[in-house]
PDB file of C-alpha atoms in Angstrom:
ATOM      1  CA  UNK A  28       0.000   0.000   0.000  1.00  0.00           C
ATOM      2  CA  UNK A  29       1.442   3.308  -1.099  1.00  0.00           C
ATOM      3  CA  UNK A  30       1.837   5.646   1.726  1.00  0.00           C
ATOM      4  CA  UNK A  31      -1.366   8.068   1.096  1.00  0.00           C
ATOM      5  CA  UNK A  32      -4.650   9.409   2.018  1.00  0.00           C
ATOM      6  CA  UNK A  33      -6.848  10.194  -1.523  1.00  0.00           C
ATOM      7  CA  UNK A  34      -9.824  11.423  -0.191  1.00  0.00           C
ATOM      8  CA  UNK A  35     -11.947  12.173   3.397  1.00  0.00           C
ATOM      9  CA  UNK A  36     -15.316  11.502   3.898  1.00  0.00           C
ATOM     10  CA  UNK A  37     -16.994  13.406   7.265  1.00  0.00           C
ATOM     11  CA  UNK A  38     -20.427  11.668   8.021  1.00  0.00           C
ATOM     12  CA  UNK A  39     -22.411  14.521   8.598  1.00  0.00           C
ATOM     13  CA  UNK A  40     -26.226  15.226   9.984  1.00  0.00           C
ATOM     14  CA  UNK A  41     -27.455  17.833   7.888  1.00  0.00           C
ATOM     15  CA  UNK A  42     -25.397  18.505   4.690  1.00  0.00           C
ATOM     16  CA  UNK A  43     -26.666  21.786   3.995  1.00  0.00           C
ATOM     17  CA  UNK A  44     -25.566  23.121   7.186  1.00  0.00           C
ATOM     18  CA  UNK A  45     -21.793  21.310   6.574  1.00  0.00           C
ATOM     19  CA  UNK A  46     -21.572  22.629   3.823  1.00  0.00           C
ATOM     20  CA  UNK A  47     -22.478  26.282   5.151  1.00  0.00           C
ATOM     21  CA  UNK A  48     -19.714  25.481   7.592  1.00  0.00           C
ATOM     22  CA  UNK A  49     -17.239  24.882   5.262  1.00  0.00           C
ATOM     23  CA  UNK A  50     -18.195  27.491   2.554  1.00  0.00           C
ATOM     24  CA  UNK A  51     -17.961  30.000   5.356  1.00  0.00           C
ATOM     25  CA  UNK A  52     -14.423  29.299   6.013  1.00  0.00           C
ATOM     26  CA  UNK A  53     -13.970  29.753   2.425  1.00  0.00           C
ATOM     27  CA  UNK A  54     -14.609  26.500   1.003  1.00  0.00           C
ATOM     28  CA  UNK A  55     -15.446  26.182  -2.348  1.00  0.00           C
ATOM     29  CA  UNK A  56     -17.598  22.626  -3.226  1.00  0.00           C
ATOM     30  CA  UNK A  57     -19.678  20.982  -5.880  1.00  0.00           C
ATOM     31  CA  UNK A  58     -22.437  18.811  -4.848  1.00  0.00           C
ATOM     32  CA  UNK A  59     -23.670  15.890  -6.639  1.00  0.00           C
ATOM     33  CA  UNK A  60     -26.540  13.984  -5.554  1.00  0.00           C
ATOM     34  CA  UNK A  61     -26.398  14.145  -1.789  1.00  0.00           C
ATOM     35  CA  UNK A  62     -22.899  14.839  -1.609  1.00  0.00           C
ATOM     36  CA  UNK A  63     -20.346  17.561  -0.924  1.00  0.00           C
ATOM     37  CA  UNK A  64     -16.764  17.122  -3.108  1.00  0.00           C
ATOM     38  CA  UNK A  65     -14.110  19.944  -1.849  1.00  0.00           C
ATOM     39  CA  UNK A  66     -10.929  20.082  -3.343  1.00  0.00           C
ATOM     40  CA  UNK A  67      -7.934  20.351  -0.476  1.00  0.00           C
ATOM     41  CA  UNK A  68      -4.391  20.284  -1.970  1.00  0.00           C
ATOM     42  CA  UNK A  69      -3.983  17.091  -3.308  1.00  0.00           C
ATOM     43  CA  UNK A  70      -6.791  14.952  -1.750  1.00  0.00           C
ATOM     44  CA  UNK A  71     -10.611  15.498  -1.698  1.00  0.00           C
ATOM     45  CA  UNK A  72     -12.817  16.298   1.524  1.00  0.00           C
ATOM     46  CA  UNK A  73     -16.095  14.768   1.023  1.00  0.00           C
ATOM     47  CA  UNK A  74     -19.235  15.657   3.210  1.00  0.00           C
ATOM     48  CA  UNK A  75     -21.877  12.624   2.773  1.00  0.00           C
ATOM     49  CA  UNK A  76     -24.845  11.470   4.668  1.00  0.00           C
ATOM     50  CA  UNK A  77     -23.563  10.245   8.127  1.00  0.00           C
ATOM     51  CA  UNK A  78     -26.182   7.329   7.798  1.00  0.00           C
ATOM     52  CA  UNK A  79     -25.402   6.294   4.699  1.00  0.00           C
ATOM     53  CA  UNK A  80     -21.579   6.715   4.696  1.00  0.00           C
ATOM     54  CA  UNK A  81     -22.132   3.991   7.734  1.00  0.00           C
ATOM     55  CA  UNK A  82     -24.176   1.544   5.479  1.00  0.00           C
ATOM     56  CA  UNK A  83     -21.431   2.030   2.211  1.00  0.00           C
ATOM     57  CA  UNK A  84     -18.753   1.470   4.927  1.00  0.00           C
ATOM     58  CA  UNK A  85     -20.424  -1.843   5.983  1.00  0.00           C
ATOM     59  CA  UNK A  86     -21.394  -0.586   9.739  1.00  0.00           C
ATOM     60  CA  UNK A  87     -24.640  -1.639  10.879  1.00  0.00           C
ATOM     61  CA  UNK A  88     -25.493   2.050  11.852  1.00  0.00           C
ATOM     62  CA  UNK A  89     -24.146   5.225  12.670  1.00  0.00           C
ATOM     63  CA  UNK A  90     -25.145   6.061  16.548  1.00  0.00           C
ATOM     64  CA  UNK A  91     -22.404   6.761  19.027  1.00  0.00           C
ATOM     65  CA  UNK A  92     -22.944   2.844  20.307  1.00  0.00           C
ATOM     66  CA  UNK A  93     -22.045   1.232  17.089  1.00  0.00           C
ATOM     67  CA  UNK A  94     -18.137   2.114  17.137  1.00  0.00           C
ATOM     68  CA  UNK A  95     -18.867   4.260  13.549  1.00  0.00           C
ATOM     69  CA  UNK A  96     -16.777   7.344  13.909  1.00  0.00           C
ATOM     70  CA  UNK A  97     -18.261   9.538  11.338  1.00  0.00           C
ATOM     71  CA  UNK A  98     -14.999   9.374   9.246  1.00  0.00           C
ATOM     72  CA  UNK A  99     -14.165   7.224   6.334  1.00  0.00           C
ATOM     73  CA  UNK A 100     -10.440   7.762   4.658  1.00  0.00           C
ATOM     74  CA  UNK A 101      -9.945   5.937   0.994  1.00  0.00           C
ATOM     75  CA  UNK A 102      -7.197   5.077  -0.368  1.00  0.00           C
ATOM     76  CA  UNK A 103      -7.715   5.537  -4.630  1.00  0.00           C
ATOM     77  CA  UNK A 104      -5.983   2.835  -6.657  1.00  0.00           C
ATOM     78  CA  UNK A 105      -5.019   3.003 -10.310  1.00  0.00           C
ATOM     79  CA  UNK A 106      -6.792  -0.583 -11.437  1.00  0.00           C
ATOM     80  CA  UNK A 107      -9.928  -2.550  -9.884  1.00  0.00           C
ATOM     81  CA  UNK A 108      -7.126  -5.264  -9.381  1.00  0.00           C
ATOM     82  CA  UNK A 109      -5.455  -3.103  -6.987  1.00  0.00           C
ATOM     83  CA  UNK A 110      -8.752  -3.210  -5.301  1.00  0.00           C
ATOM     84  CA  UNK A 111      -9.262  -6.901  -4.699  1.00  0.00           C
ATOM     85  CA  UNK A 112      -5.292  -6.828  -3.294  1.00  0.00           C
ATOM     86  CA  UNK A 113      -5.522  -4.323  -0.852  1.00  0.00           C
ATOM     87  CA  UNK A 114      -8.195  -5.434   0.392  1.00  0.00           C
ATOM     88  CA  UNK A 115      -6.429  -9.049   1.206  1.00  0.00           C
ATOM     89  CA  UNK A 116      -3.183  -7.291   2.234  1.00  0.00           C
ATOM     90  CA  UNK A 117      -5.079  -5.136   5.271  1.00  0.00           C
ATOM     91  CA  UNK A 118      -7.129  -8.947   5.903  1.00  0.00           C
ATOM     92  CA  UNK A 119      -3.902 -10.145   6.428  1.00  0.00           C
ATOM     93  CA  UNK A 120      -2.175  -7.701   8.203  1.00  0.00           C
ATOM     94  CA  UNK A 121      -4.989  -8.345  10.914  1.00  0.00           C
ATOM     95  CA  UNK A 122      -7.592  -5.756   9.580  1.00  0.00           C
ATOM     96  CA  UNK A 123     -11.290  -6.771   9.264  1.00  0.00           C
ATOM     97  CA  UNK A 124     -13.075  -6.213   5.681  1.00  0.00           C
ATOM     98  CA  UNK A 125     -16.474  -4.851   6.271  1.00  0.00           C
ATOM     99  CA  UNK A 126     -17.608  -4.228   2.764  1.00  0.00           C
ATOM    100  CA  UNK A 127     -16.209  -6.930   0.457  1.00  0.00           C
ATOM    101  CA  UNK A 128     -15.105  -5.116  -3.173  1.00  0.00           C
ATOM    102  CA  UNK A 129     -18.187  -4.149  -5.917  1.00  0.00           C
ATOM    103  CA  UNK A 130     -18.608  -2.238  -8.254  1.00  0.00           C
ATOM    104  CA  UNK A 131     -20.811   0.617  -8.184  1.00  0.00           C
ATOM    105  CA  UNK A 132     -23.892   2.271  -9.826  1.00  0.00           C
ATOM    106  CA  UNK A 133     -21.758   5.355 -10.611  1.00  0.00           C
ATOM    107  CA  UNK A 134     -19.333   3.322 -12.240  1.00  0.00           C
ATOM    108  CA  UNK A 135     -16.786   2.723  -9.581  1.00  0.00           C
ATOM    109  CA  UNK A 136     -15.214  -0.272  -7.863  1.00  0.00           C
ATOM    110  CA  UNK A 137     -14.689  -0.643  -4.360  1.00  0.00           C
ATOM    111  CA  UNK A 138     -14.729  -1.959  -0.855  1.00  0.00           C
ATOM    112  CA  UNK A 139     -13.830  -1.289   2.473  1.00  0.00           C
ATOM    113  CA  UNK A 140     -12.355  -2.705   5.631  1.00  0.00           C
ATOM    114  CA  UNK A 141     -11.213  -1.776   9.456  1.00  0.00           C
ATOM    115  CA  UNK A 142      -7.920  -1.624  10.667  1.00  0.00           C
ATOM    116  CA  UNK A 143      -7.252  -3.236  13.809  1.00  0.00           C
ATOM    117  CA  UNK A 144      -8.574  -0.276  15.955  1.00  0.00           C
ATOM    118  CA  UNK A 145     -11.910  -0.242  14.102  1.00  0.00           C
ATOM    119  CA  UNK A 146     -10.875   2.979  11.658  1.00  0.00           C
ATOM    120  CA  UNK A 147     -12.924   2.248   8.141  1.00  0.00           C
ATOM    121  CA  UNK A 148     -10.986   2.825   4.830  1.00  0.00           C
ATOM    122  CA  UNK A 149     -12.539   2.628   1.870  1.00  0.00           C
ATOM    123  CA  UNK A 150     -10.692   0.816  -1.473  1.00  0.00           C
ATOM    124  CA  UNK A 151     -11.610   2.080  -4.712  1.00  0.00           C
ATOM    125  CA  UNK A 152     -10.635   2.422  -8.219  1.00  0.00           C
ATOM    126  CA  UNK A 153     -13.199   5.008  -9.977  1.00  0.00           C
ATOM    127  CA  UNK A 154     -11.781   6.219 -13.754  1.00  0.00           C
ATOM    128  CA  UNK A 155     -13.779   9.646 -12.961  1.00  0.00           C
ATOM    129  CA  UNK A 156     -10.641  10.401 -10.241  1.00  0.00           C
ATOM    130  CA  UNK A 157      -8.014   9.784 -11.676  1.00  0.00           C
ATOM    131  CA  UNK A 158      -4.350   9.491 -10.613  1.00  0.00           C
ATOM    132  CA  UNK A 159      -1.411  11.252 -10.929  1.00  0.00           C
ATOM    133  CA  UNK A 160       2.012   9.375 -11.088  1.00  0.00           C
ATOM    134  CA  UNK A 161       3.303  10.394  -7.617  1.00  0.00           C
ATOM    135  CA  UNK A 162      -0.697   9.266  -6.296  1.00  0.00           C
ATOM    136  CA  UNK A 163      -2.207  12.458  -6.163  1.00  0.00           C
ATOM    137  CA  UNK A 164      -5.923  12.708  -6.864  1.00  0.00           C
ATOM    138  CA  UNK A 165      -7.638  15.562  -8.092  1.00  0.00           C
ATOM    139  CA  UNK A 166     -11.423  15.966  -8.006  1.00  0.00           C
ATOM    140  CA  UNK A 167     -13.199  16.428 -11.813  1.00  0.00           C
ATOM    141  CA  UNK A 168     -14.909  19.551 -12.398  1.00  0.00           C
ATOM    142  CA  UNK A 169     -18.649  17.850 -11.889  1.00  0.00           C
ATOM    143  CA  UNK A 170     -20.111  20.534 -13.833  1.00  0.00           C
ATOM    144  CA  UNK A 171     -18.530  19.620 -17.101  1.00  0.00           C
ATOM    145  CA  UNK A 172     -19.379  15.509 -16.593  1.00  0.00           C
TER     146      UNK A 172
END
């Protein structure tokens, strides 16, 4: 695993008032369907759904009492092979996959798993983010897809 952080996803309550929050502190972001895509140097800040960022990360729900944080980070790979062997490589390292890899109805490919103190990382490959050589990501411009 290549030693970087592609994107942050906050579980939020109400994502009109995060994304106040964040405008406010001069935040610029594009939404696109229910979610919040910020551009911060070279990795994305994502506001989502708290509820449903726990059901994509394979938690059973997103109360204080079910260990879900709030937080998801992903790691962006370059193939959907990439993918399949992370997600084996944290398994055997003594993570716990929670979300076994799949592909998307946006077109993406991913899964997600737990490192050994319960912290969720999603897995994905998604062509619409792609890559740079040294592993940066940047975010599309949504308004031109």
């Amino acid at each position: 695993m290549e030693q970087r952080v592609s994107l942050i996803t906050l579980g939020v309550t109400d994502l009109a008032r995060a994304r106040r929050f964040y405008e406010a502190l001069g935040w610029r972001g594009q939404e696109v369907e229910e979610t919040v895509f910020f551009q911060a140097g070279g990795l994305g800040l994502v506001l989502w759904g708290r509820d449903k960022l726990a059901r994509d990360s394979g938690h059973d729900g997103a109360g204080p009492a079910s260990g879900f944080g709030g937080i998801v980070l992903a790691h962006n790979v370059r193939c959907r092979d990439e993918v399949d062997a992370l997600l084996a490589q944290a398994e055997q390292a003594g993570g716990r996959v929670t979300k076994p890899a799949a592909e998307s109805p946006h077109g993406f490919y991913s899964g997600a798993f737990a490192d050994p103190d319960g912290h969720p990382w999603e897995v994905a490959h998604n062509p619409g983010f792609p890559l740079a050589e040294d592993g940066t990501l940047t975010l599309p411009d949504f308004d031109t897809l």
